[in-house]
PDB file of C-alpha atoms in Angstrom:
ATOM      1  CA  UNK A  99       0.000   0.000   0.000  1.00 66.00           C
ATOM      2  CA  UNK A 100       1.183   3.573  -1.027  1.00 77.00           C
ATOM      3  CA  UNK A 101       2.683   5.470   0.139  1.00 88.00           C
ATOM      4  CA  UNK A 102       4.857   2.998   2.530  1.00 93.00           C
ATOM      5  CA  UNK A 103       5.395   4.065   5.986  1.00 94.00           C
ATOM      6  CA  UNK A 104       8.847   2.816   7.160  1.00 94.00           C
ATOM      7  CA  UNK A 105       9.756   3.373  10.632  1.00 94.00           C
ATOM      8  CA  UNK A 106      13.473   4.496  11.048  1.00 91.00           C
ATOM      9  CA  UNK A 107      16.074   4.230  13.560  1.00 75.00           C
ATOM     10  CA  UNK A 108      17.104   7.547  15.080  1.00 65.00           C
ATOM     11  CA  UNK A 109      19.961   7.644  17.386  1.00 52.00           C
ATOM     12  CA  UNK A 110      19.317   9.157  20.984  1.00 51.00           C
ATOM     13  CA  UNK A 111      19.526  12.597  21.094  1.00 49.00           C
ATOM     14  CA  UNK A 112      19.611  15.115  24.379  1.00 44.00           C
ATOM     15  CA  UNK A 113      16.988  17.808  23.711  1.00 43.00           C
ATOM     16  CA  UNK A 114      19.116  21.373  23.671  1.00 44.00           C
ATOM     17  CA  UNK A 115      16.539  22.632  25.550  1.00 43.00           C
ATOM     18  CA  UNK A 116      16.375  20.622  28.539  1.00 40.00           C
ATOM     19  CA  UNK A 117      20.056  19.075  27.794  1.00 39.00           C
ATOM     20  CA  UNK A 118      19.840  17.364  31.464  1.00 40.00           C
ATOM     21  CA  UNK A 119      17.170  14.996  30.976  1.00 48.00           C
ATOM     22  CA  UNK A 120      18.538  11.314  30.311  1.00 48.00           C
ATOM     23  CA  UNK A 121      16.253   9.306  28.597  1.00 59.00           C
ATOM     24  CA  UNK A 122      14.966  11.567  25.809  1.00 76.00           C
ATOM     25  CA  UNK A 123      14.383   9.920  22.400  1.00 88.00           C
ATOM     26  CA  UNK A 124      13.418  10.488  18.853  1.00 92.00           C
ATOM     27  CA  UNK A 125      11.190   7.797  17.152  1.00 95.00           C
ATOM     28  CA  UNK A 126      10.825   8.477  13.160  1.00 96.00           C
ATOM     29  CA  UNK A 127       9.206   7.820   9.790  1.00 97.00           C
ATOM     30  CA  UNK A 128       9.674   8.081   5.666  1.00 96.00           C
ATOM     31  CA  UNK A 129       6.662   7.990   3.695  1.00 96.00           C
ATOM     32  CA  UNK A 130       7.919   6.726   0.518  1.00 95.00           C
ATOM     33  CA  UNK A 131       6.042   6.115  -3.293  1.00 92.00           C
ATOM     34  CA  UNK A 132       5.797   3.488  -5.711  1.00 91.00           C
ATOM     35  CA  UNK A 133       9.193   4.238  -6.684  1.00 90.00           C
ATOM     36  CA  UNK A 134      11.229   4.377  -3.096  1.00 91.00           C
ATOM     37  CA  UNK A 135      11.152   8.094  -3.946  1.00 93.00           C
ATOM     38  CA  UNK A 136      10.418   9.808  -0.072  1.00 95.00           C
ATOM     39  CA  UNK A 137       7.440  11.993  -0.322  1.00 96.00           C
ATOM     40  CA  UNK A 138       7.197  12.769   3.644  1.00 97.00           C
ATOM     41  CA  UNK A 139       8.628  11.929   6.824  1.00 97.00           C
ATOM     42  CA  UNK A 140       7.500  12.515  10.953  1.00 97.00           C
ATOM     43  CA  UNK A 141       9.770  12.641  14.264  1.00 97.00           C
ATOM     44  CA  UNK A 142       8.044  12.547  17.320  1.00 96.00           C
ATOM     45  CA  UNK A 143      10.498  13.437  20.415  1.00 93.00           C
ATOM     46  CA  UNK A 144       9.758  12.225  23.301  1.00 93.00           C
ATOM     47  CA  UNK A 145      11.214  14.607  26.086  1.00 86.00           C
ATOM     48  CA  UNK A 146      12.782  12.768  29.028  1.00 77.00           C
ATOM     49  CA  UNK A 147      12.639  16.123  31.351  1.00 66.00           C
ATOM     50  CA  UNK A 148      10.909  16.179  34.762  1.00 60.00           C
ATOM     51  CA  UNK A 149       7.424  18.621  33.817  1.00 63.00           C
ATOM     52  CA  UNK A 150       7.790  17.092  30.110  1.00 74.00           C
ATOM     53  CA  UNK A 151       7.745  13.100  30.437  1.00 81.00           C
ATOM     54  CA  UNK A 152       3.547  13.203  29.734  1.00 88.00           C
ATOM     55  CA  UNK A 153       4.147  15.382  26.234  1.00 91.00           C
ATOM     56  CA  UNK A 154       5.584  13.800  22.783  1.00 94.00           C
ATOM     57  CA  UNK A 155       6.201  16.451  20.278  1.00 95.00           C
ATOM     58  CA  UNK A 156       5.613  15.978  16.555  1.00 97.00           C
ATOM     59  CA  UNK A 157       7.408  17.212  13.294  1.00 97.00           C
ATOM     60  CA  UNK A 158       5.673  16.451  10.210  1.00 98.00           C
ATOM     61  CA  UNK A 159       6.639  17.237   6.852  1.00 96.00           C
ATOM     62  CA  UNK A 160       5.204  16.239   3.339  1.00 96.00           C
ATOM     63  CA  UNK A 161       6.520  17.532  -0.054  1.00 94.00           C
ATOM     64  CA  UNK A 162       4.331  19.990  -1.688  1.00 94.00           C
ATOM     65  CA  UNK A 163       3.717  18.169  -4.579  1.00 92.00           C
ATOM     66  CA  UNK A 164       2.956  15.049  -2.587  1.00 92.00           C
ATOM     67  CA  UNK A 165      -0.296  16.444  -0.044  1.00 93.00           C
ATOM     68  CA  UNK A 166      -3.976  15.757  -0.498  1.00 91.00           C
ATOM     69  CA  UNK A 167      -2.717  12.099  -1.349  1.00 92.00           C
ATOM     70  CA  UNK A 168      -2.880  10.448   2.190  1.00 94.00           C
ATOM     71  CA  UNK A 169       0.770  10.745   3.054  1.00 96.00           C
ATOM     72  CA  UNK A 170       0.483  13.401   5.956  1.00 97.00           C
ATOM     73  CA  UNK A 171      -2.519  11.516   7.568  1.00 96.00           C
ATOM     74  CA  UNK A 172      -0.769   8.136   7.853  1.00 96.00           C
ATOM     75  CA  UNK A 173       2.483   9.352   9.279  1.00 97.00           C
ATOM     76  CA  UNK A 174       0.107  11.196  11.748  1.00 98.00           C
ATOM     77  CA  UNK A 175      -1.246   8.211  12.305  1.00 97.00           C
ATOM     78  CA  UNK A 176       2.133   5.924  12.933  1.00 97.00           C
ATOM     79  CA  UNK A 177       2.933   8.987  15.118  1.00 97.00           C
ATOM     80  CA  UNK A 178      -0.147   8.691  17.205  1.00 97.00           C
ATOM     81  CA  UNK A 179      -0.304   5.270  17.824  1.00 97.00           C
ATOM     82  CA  UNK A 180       3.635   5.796  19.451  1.00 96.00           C
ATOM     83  CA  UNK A 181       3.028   8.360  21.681  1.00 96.00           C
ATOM     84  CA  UNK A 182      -0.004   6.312  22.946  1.00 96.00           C
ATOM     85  CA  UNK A 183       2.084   3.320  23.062  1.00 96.00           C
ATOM     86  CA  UNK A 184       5.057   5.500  25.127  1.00 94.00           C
ATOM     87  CA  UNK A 185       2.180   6.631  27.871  1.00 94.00           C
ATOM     88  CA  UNK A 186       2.220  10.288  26.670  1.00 95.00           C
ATOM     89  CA  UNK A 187      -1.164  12.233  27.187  1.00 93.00           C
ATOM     90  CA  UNK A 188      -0.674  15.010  24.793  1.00 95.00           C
ATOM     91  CA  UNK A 189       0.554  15.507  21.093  1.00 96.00           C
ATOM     92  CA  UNK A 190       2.399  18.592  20.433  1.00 95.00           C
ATOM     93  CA  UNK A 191       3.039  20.445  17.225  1.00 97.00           C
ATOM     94  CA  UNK A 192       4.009  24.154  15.499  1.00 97.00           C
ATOM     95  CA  UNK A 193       2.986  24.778  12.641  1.00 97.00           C
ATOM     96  CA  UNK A 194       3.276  28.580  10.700  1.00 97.00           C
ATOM     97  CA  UNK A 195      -0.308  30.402  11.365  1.00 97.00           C
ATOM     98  CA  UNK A 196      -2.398  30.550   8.500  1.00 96.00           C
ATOM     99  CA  UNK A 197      -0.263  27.521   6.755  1.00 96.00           C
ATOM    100  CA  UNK A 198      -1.629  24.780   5.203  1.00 95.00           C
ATOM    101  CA  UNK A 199       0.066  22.632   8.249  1.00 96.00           C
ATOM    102  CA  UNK A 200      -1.747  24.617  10.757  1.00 97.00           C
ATOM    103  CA  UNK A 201      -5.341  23.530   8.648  1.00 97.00           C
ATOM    104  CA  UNK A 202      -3.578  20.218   8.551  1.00 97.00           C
ATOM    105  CA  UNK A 203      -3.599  19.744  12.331  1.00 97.00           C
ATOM    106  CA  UNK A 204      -6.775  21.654  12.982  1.00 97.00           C
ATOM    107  CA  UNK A 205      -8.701  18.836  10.792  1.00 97.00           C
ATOM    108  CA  UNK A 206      -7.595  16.144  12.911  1.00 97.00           C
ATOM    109  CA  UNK A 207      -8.182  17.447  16.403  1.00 97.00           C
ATOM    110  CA  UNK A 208      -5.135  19.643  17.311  1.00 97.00           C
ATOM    111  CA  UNK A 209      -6.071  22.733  18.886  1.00 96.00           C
ATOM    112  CA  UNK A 210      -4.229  25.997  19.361  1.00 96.00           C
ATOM    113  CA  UNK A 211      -3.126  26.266  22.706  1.00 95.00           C
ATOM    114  CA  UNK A 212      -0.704  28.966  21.800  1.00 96.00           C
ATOM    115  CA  UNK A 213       0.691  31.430  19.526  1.00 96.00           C
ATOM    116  CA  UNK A 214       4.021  33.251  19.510  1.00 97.00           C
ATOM    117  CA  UNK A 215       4.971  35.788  17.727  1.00 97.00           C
ATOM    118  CA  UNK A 216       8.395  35.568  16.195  1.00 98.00           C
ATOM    119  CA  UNK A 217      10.248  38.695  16.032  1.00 98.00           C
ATOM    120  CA  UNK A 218      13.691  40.155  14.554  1.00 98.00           C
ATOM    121  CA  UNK A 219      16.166  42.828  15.659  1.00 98.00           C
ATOM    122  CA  UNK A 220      18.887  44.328  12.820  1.00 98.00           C
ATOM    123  CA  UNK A 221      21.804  44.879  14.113  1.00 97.00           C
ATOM    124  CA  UNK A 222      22.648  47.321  11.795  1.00 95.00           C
ATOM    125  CA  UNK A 223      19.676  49.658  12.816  1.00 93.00           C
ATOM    126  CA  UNK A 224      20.681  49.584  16.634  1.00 95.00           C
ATOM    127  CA  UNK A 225      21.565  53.454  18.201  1.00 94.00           C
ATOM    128  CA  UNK A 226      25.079  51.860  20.151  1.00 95.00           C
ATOM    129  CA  UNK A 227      25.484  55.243  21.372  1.00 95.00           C
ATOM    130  CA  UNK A 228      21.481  55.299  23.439  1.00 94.00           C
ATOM    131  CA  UNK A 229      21.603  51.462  24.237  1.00 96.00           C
ATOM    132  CA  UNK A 230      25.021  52.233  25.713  1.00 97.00           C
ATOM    133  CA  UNK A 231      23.343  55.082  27.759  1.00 96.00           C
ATOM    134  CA  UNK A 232      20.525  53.058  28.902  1.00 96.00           C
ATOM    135  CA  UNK A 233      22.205  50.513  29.762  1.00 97.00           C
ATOM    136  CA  UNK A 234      24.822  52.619  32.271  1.00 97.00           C
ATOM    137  CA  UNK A 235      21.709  54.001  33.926  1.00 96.00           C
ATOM    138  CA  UNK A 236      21.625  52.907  37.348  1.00 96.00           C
ATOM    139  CA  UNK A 237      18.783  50.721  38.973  1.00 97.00           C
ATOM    140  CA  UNK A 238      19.155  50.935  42.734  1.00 97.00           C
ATOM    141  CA  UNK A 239      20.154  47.856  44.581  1.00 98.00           C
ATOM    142  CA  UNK A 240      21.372  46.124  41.457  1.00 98.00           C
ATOM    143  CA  UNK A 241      24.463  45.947  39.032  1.00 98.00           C
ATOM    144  CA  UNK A 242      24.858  44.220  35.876  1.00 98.00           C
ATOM    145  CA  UNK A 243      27.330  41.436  35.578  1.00 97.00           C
ATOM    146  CA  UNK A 244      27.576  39.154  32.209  1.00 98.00           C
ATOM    147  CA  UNK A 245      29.561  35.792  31.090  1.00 98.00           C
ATOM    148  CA  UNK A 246      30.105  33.533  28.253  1.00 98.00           C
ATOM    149  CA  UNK A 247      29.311  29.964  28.670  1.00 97.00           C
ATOM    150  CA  UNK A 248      28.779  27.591  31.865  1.00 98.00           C
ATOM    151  CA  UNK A 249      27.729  29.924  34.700  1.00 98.00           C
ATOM    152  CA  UNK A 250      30.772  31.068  37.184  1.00 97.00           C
ATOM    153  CA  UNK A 251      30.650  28.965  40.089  1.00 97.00           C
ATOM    154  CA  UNK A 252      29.836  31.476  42.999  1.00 96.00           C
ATOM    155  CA  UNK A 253      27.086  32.352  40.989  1.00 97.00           C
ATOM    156  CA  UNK A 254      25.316  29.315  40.240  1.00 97.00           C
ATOM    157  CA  UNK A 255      22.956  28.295  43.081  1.00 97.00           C
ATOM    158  CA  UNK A 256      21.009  32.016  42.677  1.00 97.00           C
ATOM    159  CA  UNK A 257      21.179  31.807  38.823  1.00 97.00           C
ATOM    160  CA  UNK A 258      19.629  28.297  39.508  1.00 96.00           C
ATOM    161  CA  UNK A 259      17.419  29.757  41.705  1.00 96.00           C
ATOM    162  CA  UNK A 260      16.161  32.678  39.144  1.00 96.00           C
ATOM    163  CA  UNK A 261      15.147  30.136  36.604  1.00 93.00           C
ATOM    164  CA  UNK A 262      11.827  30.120  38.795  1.00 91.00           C
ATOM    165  CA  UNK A 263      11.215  33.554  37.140  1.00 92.00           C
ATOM    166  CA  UNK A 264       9.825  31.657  34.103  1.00 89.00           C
ATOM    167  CA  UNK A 265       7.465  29.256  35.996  1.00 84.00           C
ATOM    168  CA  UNK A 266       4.425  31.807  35.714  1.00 86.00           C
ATOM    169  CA  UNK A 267       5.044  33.143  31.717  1.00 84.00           C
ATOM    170  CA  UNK A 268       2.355  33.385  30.117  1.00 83.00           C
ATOM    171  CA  UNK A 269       1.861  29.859  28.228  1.00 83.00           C
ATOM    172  CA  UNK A 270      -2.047  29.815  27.175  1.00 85.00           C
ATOM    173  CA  UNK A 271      -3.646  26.618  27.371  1.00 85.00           C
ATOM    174  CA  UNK A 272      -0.193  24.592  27.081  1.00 84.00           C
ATOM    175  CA  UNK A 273      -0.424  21.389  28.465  1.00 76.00           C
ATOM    176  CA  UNK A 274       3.481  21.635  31.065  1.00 69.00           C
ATOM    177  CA  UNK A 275       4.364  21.308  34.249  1.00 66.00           C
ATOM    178  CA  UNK A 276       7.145  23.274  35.936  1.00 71.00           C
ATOM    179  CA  UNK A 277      10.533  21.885  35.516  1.00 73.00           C
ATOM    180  CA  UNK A 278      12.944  21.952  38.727  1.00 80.00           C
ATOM    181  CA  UNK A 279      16.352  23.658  37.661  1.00 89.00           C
ATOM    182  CA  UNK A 280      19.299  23.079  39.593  1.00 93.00           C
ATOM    183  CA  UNK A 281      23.352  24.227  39.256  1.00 96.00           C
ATOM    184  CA  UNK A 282      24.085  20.747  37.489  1.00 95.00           C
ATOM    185  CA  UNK A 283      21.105  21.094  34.845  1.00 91.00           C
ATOM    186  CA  UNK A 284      22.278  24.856  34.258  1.00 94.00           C
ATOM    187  CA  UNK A 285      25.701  23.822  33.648  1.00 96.00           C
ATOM    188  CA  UNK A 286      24.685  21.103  31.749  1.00 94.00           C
ATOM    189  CA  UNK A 287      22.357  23.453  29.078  1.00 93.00           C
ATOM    190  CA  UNK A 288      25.431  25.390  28.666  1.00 96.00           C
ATOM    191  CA  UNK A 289      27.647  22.523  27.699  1.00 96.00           C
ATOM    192  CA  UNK A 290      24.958  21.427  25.340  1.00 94.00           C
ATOM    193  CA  UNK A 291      25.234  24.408  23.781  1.00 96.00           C
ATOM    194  CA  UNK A 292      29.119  24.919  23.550  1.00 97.00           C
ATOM    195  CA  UNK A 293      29.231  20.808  22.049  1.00 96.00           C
ATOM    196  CA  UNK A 294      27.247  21.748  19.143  1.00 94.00           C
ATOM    197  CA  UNK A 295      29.883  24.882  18.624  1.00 97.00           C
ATOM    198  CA  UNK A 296      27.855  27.791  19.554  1.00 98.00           C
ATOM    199  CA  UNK A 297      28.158  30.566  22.135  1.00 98.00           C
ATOM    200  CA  UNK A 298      26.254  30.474  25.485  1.00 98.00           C
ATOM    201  CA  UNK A 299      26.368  34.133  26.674  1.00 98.00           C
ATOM    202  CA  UNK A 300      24.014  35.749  29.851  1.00 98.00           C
ATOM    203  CA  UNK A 301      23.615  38.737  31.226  1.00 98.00           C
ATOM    204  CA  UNK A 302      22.249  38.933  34.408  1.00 98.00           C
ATOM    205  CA  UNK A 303      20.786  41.488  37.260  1.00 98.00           C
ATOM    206  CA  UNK A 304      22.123  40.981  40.607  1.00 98.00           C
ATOM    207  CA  UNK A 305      21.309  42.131  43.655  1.00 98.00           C
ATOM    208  CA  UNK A 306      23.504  44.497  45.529  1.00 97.00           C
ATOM    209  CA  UNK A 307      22.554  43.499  49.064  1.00 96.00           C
ATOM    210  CA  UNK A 308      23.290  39.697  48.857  1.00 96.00           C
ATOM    211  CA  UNK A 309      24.543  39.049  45.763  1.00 96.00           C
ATOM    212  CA  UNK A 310      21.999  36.794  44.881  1.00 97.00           C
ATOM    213  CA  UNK A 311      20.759  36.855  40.561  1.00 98.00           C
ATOM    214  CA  UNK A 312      17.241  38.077  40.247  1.00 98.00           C
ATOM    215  CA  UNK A 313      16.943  38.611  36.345  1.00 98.00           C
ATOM    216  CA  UNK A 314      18.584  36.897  33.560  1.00 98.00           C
ATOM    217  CA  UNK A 315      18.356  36.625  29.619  1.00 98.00           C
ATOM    218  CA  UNK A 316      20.406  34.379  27.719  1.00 98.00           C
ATOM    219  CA  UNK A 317      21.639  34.843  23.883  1.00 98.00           C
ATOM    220  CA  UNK A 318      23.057  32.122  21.859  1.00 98.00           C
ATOM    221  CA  UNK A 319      25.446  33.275  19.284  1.00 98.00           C
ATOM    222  CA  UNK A 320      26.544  30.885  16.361  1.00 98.00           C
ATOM    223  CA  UNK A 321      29.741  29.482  16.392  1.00 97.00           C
ATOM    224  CA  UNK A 322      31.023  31.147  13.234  1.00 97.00           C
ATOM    225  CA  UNK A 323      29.853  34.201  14.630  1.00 97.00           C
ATOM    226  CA  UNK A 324      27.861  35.299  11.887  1.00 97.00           C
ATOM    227  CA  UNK A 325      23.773  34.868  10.876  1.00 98.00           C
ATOM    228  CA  UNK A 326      21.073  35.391  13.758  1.00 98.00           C
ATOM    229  CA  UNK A 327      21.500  34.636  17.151  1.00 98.00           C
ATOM    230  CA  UNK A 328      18.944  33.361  18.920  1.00 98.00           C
ATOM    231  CA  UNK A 329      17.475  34.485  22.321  1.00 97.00           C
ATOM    232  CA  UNK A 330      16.850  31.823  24.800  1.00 95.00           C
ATOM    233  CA  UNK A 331      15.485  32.667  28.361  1.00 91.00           C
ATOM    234  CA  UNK A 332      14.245  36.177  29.700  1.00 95.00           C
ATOM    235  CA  UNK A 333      12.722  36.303  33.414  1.00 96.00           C
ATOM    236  CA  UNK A 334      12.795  38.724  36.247  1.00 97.00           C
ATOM    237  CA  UNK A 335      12.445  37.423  39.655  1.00 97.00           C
ATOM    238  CA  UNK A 336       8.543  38.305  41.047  1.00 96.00           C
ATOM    239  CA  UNK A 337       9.226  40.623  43.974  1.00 96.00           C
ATOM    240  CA  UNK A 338      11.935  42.235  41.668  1.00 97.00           C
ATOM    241  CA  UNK A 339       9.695  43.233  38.709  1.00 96.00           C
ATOM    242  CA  UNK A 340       8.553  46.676  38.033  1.00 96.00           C
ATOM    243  CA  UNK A 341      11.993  48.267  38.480  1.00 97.00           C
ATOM    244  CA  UNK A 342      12.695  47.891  34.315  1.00 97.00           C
ATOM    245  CA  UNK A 343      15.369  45.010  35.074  1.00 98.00           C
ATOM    246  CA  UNK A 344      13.820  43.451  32.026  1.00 97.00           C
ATOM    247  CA  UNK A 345      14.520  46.049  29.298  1.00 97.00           C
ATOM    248  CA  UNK A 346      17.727  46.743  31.520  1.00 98.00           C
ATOM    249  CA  UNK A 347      19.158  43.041  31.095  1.00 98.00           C
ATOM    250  CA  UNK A 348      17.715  42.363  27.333  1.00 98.00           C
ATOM    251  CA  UNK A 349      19.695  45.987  26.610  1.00 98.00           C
ATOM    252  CA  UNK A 350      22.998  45.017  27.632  1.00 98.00           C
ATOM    253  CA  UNK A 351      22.498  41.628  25.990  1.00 98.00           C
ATOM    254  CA  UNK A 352      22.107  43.454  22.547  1.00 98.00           C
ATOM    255  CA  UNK A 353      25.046  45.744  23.525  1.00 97.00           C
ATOM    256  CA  UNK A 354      27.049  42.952  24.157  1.00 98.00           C
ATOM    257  CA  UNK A 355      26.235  40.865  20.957  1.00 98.00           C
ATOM    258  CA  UNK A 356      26.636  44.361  18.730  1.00 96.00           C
ATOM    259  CA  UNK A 357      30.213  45.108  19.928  1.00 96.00           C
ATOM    260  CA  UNK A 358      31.237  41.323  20.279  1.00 96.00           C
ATOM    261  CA  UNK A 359      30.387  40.237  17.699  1.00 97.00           C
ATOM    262  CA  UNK A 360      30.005  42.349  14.480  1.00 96.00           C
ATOM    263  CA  UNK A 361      29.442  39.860  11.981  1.00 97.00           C
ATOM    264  CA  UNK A 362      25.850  39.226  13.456  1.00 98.00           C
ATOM    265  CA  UNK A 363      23.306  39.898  11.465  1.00 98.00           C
ATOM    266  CA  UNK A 364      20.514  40.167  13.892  1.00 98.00           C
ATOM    267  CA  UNK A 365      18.542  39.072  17.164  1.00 98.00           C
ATOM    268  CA  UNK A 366      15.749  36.409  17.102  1.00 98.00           C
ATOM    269  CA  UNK A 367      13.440  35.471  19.515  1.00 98.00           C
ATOM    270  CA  UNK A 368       9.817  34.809  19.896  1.00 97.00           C
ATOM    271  CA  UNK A 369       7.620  35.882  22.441  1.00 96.00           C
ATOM    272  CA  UNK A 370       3.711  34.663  23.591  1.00 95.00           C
ATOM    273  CA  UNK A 371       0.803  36.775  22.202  1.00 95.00           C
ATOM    274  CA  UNK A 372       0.053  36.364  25.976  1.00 95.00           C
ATOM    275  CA  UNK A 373       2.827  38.014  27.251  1.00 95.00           C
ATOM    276  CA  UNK A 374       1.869  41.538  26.893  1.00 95.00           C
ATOM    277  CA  UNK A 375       5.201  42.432  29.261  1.00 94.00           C
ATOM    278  CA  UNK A 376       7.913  41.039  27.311  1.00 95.00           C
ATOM    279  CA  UNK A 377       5.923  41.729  23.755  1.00 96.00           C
ATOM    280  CA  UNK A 378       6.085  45.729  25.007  1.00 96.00           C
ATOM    281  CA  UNK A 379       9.821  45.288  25.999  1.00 97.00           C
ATOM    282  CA  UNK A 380      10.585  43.739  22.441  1.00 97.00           C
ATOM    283  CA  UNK A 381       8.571  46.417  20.592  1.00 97.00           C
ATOM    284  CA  UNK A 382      10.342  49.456  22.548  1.00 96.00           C
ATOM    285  CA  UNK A 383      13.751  48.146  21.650  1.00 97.00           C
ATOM    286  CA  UNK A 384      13.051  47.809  17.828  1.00 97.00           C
ATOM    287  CA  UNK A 385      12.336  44.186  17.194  1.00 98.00           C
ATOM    288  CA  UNK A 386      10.659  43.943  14.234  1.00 98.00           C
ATOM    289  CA  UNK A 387       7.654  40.781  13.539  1.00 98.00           C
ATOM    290  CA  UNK A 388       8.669  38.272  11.237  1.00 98.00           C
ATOM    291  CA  UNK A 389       5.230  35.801  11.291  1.00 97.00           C
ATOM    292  CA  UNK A 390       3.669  33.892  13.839  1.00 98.00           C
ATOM    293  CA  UNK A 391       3.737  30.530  14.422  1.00 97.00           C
ATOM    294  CA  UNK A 392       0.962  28.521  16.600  1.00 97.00           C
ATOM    295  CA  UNK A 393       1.773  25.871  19.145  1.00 96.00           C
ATOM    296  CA  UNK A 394      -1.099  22.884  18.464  1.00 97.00           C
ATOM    297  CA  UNK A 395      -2.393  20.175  20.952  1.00 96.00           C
ATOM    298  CA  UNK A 396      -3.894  17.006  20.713  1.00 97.00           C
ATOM    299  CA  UNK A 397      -5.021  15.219  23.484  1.00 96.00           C
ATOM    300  CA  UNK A 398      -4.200  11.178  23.643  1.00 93.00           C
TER     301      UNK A 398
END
């Protein structure tokens, strides 16, 4: 029967994102013609993280020329009946809003439990001379301090400690739980980034009467130095927030990546339509929308 669905054998993989998490795997598919010729293929991943062991997330792809023929439907299905057989409860997967993927998914029971808006800064177009202004601006009981790579060890168990200052972002109807970081799992996303042979750099808020990090953001620069970098995390500690450590930290983040590193093109990142904070922050230091992309569910 055509097309054939042939599972494949994908080595294990650590996700980048939660690099700590033993166990994480990759099951995939080729949809393939009368011919052998490959007209589609699906990955499911299937997250080994505390907060992420009840979600399998799916990438689906079918050639253009090859859709409205069955193909995407029966890798969907092959995908299905894994996660159910791996004891996940939900079905993730992205697909561009307004794309045919997104009508794709909406036929067959995904629903959108979020959308982010993906947004670019140019380089080019950044005023050095007023980010370098704003950024020596003092906030009261806190100094800016910055590294490159796995966090220095007398700061680790607060920067730990601040990753609880994304546990609230706004997520819409996601289907997560809260993942527990601690020093070994932030060392260990840094190392997962410098293997693959990029740049890990932070910039972070501390506070001036214990020392203790209350806001980071987090900018990974390729390896060759050149392209986009992308932004990882943002988040400001709850009882510090409303003191601008936000646009204070992202600031010297894009200071830093202009003057180290000229050959960057630009700044990516991608923010909730939920997040009306960090959306504003974006917007008042010039990142520009590229498209929007929505985050799909299906429940198992």
């Amino acid at each position: 029967m055509f097309p054939r669905i042939t599972p494949l054998t994908d080595a294990p993989s650590a996700d980048p994102a939660v690099p700590s998490a033993p166990g994480a795997r990759r099951l995939a598919w080729l949809a393939d013609d009368e011919d052998g010729n490959p007209v589609g293929s699906a990955f499911v991943r299937l997250p080994g993280a505390e907060g992420r062991s009840h979600l399998a997330d799916l990438d689906l792809h079918v050639h253009p020329a090859e859709r409205r023929r069955g193909v995407g439907t029966r890798l969907l299905a092959a995908a299905l009946r894994a996660a159910r057989d791996e004891g996940r409860r939900t079905l993730a997967a992205e697909a561009r809003a307004g794309s045919a993927g997104e009508a794709f998914l909406a036929a067959r029971g995904f629903r959108t439990a979020l959308t982010l808006i993906h947004v670019r800064l140019a380089l080019q177009d950044v005023d050095t001379a007023a980010l370098a202004a704003a950024v020596a601006r003092p906030h009261a009981g806190y100094r800016l301090l910055s590294w490159d790579g796995v966090v220095p060890a007398h700061l680790a168990p607060t920067f730990a400690r601040s990753r609880r200052a994304m546990d609230d972002m706004p997520m819409g109807s996601v289907d997560r739980a809260t993942p527990a970081w601690d020093v070994e799992r932030v060392r260990a996303a840094a190392r997962a980034v410098a293997d693959r042979g990029d740049l890990l750099h932070t910039v972070a808020a501390v506070s001036t009467s214990d020392g203790e990090v209350v806001a980071f953001t987090e900018l990974v620069v390729p390896g060759d130095g050149t392209g986009d970098a992308q932004h990882y995390g943002t988040g400001v500690l709850p009882r510090h927030r409303g003191r601008g450590l936000g646009r204070w930290i992202k600031s010297a983040s894009i200071l830093d990546a202009r003057r180290g590193h000229p050959r960057l093109g630009g700044l990516l990142t991608d923010t909730a339509d939920v997040n009306p904070h960090m959306r504003a922050i974006n917007e008042a230091l010039g990142y520009e929308p590229t498209h929007r992309m929505t985050v799909c569910h299906r429940k198992l």
